[in-house]
Coordinates of C-alpha atoms in Angstrom, one line a residue:
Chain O
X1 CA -11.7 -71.2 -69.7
X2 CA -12.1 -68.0 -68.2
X3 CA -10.0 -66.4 -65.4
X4 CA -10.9 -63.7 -63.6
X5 CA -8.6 -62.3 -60.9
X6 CA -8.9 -59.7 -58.4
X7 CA -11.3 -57.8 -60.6
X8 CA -12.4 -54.3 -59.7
X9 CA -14.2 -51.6 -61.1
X10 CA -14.2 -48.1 -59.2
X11 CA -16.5 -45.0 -59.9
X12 CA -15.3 -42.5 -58.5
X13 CA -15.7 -42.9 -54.9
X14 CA -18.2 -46.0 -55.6
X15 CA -17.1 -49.2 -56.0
X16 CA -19.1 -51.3 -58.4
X17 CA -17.4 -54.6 -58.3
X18 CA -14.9 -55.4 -55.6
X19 CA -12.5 -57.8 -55.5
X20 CA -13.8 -60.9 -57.7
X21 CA -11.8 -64.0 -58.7
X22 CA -13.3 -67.2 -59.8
X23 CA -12.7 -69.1 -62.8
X24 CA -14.6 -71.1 -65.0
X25 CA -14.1 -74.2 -67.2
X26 CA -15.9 -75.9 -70.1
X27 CA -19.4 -77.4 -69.1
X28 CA -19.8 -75.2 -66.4
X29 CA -23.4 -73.3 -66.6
X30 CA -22.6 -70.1 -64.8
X31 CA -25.5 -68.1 -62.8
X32 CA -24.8 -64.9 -61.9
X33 CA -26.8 -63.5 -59.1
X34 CA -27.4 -60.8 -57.3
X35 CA -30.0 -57.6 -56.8
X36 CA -30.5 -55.3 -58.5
X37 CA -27.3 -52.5 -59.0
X38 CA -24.6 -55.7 -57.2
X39 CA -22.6 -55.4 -60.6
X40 CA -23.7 -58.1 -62.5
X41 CA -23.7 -56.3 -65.9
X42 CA -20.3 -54.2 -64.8
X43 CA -18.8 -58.0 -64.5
X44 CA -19.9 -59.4 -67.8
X45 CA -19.1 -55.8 -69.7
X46 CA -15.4 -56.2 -68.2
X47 CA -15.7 -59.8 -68.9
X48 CA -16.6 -59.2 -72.7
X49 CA -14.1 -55.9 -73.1
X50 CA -16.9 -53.3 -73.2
X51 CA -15.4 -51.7 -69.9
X52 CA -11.8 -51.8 -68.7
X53 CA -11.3 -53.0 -65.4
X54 CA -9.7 -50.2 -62.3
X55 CA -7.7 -53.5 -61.6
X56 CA -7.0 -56.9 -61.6
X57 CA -7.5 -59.4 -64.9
X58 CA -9.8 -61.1 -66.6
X59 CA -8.6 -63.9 -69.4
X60 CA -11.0 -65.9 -71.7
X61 CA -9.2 -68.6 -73.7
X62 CA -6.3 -68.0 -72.9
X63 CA -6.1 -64.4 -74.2
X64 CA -5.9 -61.3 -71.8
X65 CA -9.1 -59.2 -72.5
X66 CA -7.0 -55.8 -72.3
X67 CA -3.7 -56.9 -73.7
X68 CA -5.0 -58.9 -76.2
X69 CA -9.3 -57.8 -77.0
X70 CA -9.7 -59.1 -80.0
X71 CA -8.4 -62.5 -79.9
X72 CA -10.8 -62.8 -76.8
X73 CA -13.7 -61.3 -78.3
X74 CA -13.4 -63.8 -81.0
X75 CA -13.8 -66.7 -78.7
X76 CA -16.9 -65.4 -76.9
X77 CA -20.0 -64.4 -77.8
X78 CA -22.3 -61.9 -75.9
X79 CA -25.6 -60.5 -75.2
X80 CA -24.9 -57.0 -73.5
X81 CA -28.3 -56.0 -71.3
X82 CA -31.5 -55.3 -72.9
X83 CA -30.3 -56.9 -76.6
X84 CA -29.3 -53.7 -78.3
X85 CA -29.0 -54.3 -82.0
X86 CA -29.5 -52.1 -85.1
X87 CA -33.3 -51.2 -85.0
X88 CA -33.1 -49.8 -88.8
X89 CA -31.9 -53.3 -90.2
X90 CA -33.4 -56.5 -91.1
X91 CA -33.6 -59.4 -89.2
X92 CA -31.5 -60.8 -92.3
X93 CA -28.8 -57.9 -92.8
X94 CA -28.3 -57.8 -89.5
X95 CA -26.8 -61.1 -88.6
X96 CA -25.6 -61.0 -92.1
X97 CA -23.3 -58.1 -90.6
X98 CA -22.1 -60.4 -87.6
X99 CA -21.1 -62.9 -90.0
X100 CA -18.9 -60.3 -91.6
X101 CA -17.3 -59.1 -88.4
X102 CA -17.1 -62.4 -87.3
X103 CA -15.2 -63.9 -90.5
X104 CA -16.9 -66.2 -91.5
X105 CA -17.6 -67.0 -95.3
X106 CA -18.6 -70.0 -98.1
X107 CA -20.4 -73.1 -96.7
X108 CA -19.8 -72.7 -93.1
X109 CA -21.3 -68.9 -93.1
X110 CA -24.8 -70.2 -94.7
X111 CA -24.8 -73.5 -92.1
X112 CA -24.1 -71.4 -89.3
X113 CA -26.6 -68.4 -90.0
X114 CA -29.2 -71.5 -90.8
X115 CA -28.4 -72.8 -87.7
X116 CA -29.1 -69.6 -85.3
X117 CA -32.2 -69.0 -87.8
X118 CA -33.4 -72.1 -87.1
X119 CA -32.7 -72.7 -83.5
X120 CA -34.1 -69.2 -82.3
X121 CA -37.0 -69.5 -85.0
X122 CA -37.0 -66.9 -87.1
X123 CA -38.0 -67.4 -90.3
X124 CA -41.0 -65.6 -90.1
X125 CA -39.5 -62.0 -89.2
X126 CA -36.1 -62.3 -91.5
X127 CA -37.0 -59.4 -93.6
X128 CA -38.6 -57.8 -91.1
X129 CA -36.9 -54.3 -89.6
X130 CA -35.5 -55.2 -86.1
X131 CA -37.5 -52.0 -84.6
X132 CA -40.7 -53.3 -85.3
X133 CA -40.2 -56.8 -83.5
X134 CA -41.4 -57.5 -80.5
X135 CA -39.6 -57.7 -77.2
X136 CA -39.2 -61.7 -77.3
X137 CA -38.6 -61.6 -80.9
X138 CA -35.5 -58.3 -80.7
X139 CA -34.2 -60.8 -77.4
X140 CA -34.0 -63.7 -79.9
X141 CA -32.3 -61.7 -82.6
X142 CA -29.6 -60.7 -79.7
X143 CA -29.1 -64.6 -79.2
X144 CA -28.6 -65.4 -82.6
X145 CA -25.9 -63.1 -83.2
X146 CA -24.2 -64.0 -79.9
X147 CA -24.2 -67.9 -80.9
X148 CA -23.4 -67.1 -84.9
X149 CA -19.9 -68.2 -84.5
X150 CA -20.4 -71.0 -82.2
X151 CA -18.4 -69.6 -79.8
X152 CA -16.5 -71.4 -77.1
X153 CA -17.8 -68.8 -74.5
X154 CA -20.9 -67.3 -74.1
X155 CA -21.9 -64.4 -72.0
X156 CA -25.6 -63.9 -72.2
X157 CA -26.8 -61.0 -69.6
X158 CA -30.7 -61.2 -68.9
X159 CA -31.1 -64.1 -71.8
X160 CA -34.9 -64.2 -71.2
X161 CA -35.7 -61.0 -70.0
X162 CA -39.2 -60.3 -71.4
X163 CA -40.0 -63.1 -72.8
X164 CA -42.8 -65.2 -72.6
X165 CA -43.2 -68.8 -70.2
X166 CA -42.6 -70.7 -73.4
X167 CA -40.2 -68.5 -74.6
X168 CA -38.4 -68.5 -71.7
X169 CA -38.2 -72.4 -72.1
X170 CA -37.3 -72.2 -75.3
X171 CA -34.4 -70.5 -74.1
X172 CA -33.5 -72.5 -71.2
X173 CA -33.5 -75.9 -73.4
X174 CA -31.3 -73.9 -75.7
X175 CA -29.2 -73.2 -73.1
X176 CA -28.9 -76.8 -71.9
X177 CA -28.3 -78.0 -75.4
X178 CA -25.1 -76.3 -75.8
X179 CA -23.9 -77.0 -72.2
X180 CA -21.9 -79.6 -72.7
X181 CA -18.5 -78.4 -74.2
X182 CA -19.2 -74.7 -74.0
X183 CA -18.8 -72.2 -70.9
X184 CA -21.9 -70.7 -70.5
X185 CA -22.2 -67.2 -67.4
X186 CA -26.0 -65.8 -67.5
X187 CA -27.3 -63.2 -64.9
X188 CA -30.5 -63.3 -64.1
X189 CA -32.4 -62.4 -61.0
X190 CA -34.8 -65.4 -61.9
X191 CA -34.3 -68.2 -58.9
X192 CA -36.1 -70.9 -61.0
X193 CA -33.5 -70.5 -64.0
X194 CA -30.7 -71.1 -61.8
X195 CA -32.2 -74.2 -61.4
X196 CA -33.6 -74.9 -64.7
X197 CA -29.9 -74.2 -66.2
X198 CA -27.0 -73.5 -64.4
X199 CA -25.1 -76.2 -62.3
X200 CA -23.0 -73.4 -60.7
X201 CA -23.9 -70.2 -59.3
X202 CA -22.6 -66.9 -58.0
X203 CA -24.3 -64.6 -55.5
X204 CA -23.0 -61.0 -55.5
X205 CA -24.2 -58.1 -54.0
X206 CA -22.5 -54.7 -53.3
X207 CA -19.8 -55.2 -56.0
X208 CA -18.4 -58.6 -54.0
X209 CA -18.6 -61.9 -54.5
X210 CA -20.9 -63.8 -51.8
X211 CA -21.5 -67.1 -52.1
X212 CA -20.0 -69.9 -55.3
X213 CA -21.5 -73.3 -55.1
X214 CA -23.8 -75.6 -57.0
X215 CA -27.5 -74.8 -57.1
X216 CA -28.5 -77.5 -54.8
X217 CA -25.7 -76.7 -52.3
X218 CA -27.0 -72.9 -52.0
X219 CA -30.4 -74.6 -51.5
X220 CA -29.5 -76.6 -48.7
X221 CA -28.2 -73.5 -47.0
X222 CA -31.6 -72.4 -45.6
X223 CA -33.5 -74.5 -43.5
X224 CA -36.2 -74.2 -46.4
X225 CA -34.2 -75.7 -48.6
X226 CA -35.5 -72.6 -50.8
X227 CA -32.5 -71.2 -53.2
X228 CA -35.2 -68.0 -52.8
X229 CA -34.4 -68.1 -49.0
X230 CA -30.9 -68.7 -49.2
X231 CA -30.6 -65.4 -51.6
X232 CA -32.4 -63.4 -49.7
X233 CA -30.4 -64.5 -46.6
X234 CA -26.9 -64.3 -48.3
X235 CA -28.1 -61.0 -50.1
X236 CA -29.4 -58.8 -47.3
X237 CA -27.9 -60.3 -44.2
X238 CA -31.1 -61.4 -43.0
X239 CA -32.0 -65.0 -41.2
X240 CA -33.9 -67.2 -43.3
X241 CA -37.6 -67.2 -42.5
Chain V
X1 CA -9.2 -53.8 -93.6
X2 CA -12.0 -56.2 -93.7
X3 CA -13.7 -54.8 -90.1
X4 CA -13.7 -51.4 -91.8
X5 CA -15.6 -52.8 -95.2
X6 CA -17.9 -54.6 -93.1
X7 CA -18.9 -51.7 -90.9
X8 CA -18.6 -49.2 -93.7
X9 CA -21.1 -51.5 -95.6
X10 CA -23.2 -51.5 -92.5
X11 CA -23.7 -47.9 -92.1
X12 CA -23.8 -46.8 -95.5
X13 CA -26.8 -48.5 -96.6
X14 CA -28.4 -47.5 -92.6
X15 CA -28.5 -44.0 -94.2
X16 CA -30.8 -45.1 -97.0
X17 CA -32.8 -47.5 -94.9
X18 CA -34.7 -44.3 -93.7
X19 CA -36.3 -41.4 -95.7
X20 CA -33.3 -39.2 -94.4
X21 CA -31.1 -39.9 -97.3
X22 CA -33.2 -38.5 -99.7
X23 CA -34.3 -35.8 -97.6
X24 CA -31.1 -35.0 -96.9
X25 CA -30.0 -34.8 -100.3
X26 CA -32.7 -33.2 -102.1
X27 CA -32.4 -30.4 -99.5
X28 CA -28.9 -30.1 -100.5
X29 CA -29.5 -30.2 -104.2
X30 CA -32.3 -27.5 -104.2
X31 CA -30.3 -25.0 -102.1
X32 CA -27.1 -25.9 -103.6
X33 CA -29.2 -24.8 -107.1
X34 CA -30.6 -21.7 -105.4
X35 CA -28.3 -20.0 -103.9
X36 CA -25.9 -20.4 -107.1
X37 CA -29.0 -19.1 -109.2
X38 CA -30.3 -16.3 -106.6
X39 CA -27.1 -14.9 -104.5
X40 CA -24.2 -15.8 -107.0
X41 CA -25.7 -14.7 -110.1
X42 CA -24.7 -17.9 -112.0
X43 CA -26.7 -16.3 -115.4
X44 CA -25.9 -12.9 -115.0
X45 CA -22.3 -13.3 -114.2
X46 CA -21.7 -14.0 -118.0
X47 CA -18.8 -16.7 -117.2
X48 CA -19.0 -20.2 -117.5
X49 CA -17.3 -21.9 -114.5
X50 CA -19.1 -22.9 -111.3
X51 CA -17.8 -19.9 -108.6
X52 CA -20.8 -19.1 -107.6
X53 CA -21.9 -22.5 -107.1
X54 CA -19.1 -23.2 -105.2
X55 CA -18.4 -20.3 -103.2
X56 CA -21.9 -21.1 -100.8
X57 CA -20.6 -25.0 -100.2
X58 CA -19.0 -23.8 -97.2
X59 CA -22.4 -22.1 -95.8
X60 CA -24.2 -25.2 -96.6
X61 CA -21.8 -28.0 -95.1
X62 CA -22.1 -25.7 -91.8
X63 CA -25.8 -26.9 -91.4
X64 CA -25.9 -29.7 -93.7
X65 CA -22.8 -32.3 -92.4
X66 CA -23.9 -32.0 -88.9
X67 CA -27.0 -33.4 -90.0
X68 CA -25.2 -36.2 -91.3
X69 CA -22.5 -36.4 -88.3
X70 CA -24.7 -36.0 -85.4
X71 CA -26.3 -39.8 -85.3
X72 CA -22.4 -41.4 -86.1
X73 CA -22.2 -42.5 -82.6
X74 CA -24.8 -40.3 -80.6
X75 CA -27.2 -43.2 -81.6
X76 CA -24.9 -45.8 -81.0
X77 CA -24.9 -44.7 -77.5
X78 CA -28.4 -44.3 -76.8
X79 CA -29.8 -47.2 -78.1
X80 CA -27.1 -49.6 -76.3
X81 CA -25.8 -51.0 -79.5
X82 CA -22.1 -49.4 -79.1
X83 CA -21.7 -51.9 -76.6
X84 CA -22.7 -55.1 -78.9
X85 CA -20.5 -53.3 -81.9
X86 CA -17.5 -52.6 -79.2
X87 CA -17.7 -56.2 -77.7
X88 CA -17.1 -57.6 -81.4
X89 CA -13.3 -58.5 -82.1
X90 CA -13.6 -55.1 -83.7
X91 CA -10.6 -52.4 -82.9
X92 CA -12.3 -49.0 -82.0
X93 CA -9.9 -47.4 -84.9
X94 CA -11.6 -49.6 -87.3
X95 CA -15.1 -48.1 -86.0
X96 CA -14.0 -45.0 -86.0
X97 CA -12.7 -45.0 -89.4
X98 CA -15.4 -47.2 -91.3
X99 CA -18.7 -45.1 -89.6
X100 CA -16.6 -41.8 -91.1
X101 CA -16.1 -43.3 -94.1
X102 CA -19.6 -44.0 -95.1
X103 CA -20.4 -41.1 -93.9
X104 CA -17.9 -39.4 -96.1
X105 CA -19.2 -41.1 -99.1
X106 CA -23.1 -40.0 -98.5
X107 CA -21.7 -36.9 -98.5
X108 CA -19.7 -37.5 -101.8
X109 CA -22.7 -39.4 -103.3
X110 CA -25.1 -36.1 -102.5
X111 CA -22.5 -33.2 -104.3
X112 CA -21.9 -36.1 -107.3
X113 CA -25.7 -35.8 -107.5
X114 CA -24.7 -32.3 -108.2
X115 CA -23.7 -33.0 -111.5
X116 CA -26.6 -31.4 -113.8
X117 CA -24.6 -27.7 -112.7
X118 CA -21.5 -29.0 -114.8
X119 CA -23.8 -30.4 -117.6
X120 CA -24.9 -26.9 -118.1
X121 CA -22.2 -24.5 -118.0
X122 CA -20.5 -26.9 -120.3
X123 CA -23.6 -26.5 -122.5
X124 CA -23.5 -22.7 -121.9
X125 CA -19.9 -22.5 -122.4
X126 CA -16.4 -23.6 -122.2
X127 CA -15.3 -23.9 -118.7
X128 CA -12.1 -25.3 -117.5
X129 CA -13.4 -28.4 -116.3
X130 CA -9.6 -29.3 -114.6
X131 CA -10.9 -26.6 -112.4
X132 CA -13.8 -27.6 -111.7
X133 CA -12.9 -30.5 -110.5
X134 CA -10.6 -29.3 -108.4
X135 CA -12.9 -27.1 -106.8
X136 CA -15.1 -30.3 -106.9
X137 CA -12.1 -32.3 -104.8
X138 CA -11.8 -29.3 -102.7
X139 CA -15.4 -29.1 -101.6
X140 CA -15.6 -33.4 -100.8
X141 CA -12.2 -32.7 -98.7
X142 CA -13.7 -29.9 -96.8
X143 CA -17.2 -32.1 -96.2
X144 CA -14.7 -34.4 -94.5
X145 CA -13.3 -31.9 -92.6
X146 CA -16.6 -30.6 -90.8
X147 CA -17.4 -34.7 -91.0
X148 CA -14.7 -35.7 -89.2
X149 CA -15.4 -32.6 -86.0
X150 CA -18.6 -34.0 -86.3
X151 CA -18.0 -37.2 -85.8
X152 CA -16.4 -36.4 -82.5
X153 CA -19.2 -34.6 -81.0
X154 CA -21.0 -37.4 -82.1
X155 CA -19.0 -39.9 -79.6
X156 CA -19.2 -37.1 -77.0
X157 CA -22.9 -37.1 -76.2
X158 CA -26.1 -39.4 -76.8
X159 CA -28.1 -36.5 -77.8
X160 CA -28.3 -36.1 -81.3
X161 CA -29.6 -32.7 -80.7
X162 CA -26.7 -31.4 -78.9
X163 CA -24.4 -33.6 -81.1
X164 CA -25.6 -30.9 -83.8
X165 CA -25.2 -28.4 -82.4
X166 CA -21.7 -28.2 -81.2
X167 CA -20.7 -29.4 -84.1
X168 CA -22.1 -26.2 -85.8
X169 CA -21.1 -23.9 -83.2
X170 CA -17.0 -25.8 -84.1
X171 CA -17.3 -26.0 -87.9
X172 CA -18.4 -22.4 -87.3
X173 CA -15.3 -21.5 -85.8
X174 CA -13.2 -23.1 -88.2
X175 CA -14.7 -21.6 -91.0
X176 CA -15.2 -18.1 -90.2
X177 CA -11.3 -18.1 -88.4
X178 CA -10.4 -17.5 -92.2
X179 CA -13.0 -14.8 -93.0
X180 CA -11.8 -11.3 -94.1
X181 CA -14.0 -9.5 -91.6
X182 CA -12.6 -11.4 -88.6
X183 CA -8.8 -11.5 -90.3
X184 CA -9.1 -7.6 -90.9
X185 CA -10.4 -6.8 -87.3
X186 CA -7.6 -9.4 -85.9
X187 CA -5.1 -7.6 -88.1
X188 CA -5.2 -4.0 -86.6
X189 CA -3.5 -5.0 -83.8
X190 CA -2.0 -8.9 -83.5
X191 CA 1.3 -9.5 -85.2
X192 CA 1.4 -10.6 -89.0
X193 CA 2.4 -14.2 -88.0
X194 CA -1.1 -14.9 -85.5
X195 CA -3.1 -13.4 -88.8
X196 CA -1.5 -15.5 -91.3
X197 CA -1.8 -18.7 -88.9
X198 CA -5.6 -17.9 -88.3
X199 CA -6.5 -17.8 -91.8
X200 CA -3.9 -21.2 -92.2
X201 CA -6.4 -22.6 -89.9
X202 CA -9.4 -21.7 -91.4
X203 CA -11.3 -24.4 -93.9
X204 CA -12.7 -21.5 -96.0
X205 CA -8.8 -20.7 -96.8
X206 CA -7.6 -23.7 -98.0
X207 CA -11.2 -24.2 -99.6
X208 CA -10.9 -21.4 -101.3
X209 CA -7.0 -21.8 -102.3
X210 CA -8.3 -25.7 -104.0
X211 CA -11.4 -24.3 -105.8
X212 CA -9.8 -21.8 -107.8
X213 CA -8.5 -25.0 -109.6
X214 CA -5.2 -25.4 -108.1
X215 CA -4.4 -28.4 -106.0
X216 CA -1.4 -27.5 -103.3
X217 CA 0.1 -29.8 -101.4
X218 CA -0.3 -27.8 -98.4
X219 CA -3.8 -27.7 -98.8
X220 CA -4.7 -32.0 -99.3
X221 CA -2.0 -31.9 -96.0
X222 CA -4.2 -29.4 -94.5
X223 CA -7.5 -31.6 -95.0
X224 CA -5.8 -34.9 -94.2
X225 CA -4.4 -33.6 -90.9
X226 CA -7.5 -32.2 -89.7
X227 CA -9.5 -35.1 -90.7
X228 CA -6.8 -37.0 -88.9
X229 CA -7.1 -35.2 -85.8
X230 CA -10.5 -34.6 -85.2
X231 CA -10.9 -38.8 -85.8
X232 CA -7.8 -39.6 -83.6
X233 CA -9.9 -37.4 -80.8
X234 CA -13.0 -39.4 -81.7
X235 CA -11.3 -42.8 -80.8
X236 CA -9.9 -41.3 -77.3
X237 CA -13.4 -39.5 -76.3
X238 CA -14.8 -43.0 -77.6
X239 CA -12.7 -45.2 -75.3
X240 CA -13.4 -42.7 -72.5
X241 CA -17.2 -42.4 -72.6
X242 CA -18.7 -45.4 -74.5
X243 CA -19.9 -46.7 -71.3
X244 CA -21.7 -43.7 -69.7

């Protein structure tokens, strides 16, 4: 479960996330919406631990993320923006080092890193450096080392960012896969995922929290029946066409 | 513990996974060589020990461990990946320490590769090797020492470049605090006491004090407590920037 409460994050005078409560529970498929600069990615990195929050809370499992990080981090796992990894490493050493971090060892550590191999495909690049991948290819290596644990809670930011229309399914049927017991929040600022994916989903924009309903629900908000509508309505104030 | 191994582990072999490893270190060995054949008169001298070999270390580190320091974290920070490595159930102390520690052992492994300097005065002569151990202690102390400054600036910019610089500009500082020219110019006018705790200060003092091949106390303390320091401040400018 995770619990967010009140959760703000200040810049100076700017105010990158305002106010935010909502909680979510095991099979919920999380979209996060929102333009451009709403504080998406400030959410999920104050979600995950990366940034402390100006105020309120944020609990995942149980455990506080500031009071308690690492009993939280344990239980999620996470693919911060753009899939930043070690571009001097091998595909192999690589998540060879998460399964370090992460603890695990013996039979379970060689089924679970077969597992992510397998499901994300990639065999062929293992011993190849992480630098010379491609774009879909570094995205997929991000994935694997957010699912290596099997974690109860995954944050994925941008998940298919730059990757390919089959890749992107790939992704998506990966997503829907796991679904079932896990608590899954992806941003995106692709309407069709939302759809293909999520059966709950957030609109913020300007750092507050604008709209929390099921896909369909949002759709049904514009006289279109268009979730693209509804966004742009809820997002810029403006009328449906 | 484990966290530390694993991220030691990980960094440590990221040095050799590039040619900069063993550019780094044959730099190191040739101008270590040099400047103890040309400028210290290692043949000449007519002694077997390894002063002059020793006595350019500190110029060397000055130039040479911010090469090593300056991608710790400035790296880290520029290519995102201090965000996937902070977001693991991973305590920033652990980072901190285990990215210093590799680093600390490349250096260790590069003045161990040094070793062909002590093959020959032993074959020249009869040195006291107890002190040139010492002196070789002393040396891998003060590497941590300009390490662990650099390691700091490291955290405090994604620029590498920059990250090199002020490191430098530091280790500068606290090297040349302990020099006689700036002691005796000091020493005209300030009070005993500010000289004395300038040189204390200094890394070329307690450097110094270990390689003429007696360990002190004061001196491992010394080390330790600026290595301590400089790493605490690496974990505070860490928690206060990783995000910019």
């Amino acid at each position: 479960m995770i619990e967010i409460r009140n959760l703000t994050k200040r810049y100076g005078a700017l105010t990158a996330v305002n106010d935010i409560s909502f909680t979510v529970t095991p099979g919920q498929v999380l979209g996060f919406l929102g333009p451009n600069g709403a504080g998406k990615s400030t959410t999920m990195k104050m979600i995950t631990g990366f940034l402390a929050p100006s105020s309120g809370s944020v609990t995942v499992c149980g455990h506080d993320v500031e009071s308690d990080p690492l009993a939280a981090k344990a239980c999620m796992g996470y693919l911060p923006e753009g899939a930043p990894s070690y571009g001097e490493m091998t595909v192999r050493s690589f998540l060879e080092f998460i399964a370090d971090i992460r603890g695990l060892s013996g039979e379970r550590r060689r089924a679970r890193l077969d597992d992510v191999i397998a499901r994300l495909q990639l065999e062929s690049v293992l011993e190849q450096m992480i630098e010379t991948l491609s774009k879909g290819f570094k995205r997929r290596v991000g994935l694997a080392q957010a699912l290596l644990h099997d974690p109860q809670v995954l944050i994925l930011d941008e998940p298919t960012d730059g990757l390919d229309p089959n890749q992107k399914h790939q992704v998506r049927t990966l997503i829907n896969d796991m679904s079932k017991d896990k608590i899954i929040v992806i941003s995106t600022h692709i309407l069709e995922e939302v759809d293909a994916v999520c059966n709950r989903a957030i609109i913020i924009a300007g750092g507050r929290l604008l709209a929390d309903a099921t896909p369909k629900e949002l759709a049904a908000r514009a006289p279109t029946g268009r979730l693209d509508d509804v966004f742009r309505q809820i997002t810029t104030g403006q009328k449906a066409a | 513990m484990h966290n530390v191994k694993s991220i030691f582990r990980r960094e440590f072999s990221s040095y050799f996974a590039t040619p900069l490893a063993l550019v780094f270190i044959v730099f190191f060995l040739v101008l270590a060589a040099a400047f103890a054949f040309q400028f210290g008169n290692f043949y000449e001298r007519g002694q077997a020990d390894l002063a002059p070999f020793f006595s350019f270390h500190p110029w060397l580190y000055l130039f040479l461990i911010p090469a090593i320091s300056m991608r710790l974290w400035a790296e880290e920070r520029k290519s995102g990946s201090i965000e996937l490595l902070m977001t693991l159930p991973v305590t920033t102390w652990q980072a901190v320490i285990g990215k210093f520690l590799a680093a600390w052992a490349f250096a260790g492994v590069a003045l161990a590769l040094t070793f062909p300097m002590w093959i020959t005065v032993n074959y020249l002569g009869d040195p006291d090797n107890g002190a040139i151990l010492a002196a070789y202690i002393g040396s891998w102390l003060m590497a941590g020492g300009f390490l662990a400054i650099g390691a700091c600036l490291s955290a405090a910019t994604r620029n590498q470049v920059i990250a090199f610089i002020f490191t430098v500009v530091i280790c500068f500082g606290f090297l040349f605090s302990g020099f006689p020219i700036v002691l005796d110019m000091v020493s005209g006018w300030a009070p005993r006491v500010l000289v004395d705790a300038l040189a204390s200060l200094s890394f070329y003092t307690h450097f110094q004090a270990i390689s003429k091949g007696v360990i002190d106390l004061r001196d491992l303390l010394y080390f330790g407590t600026v290595i301590g320091v400089w790493l605490a401040a690496n974990s505070i400018v860490l928690d206060m920037k990783k995000a910019d």
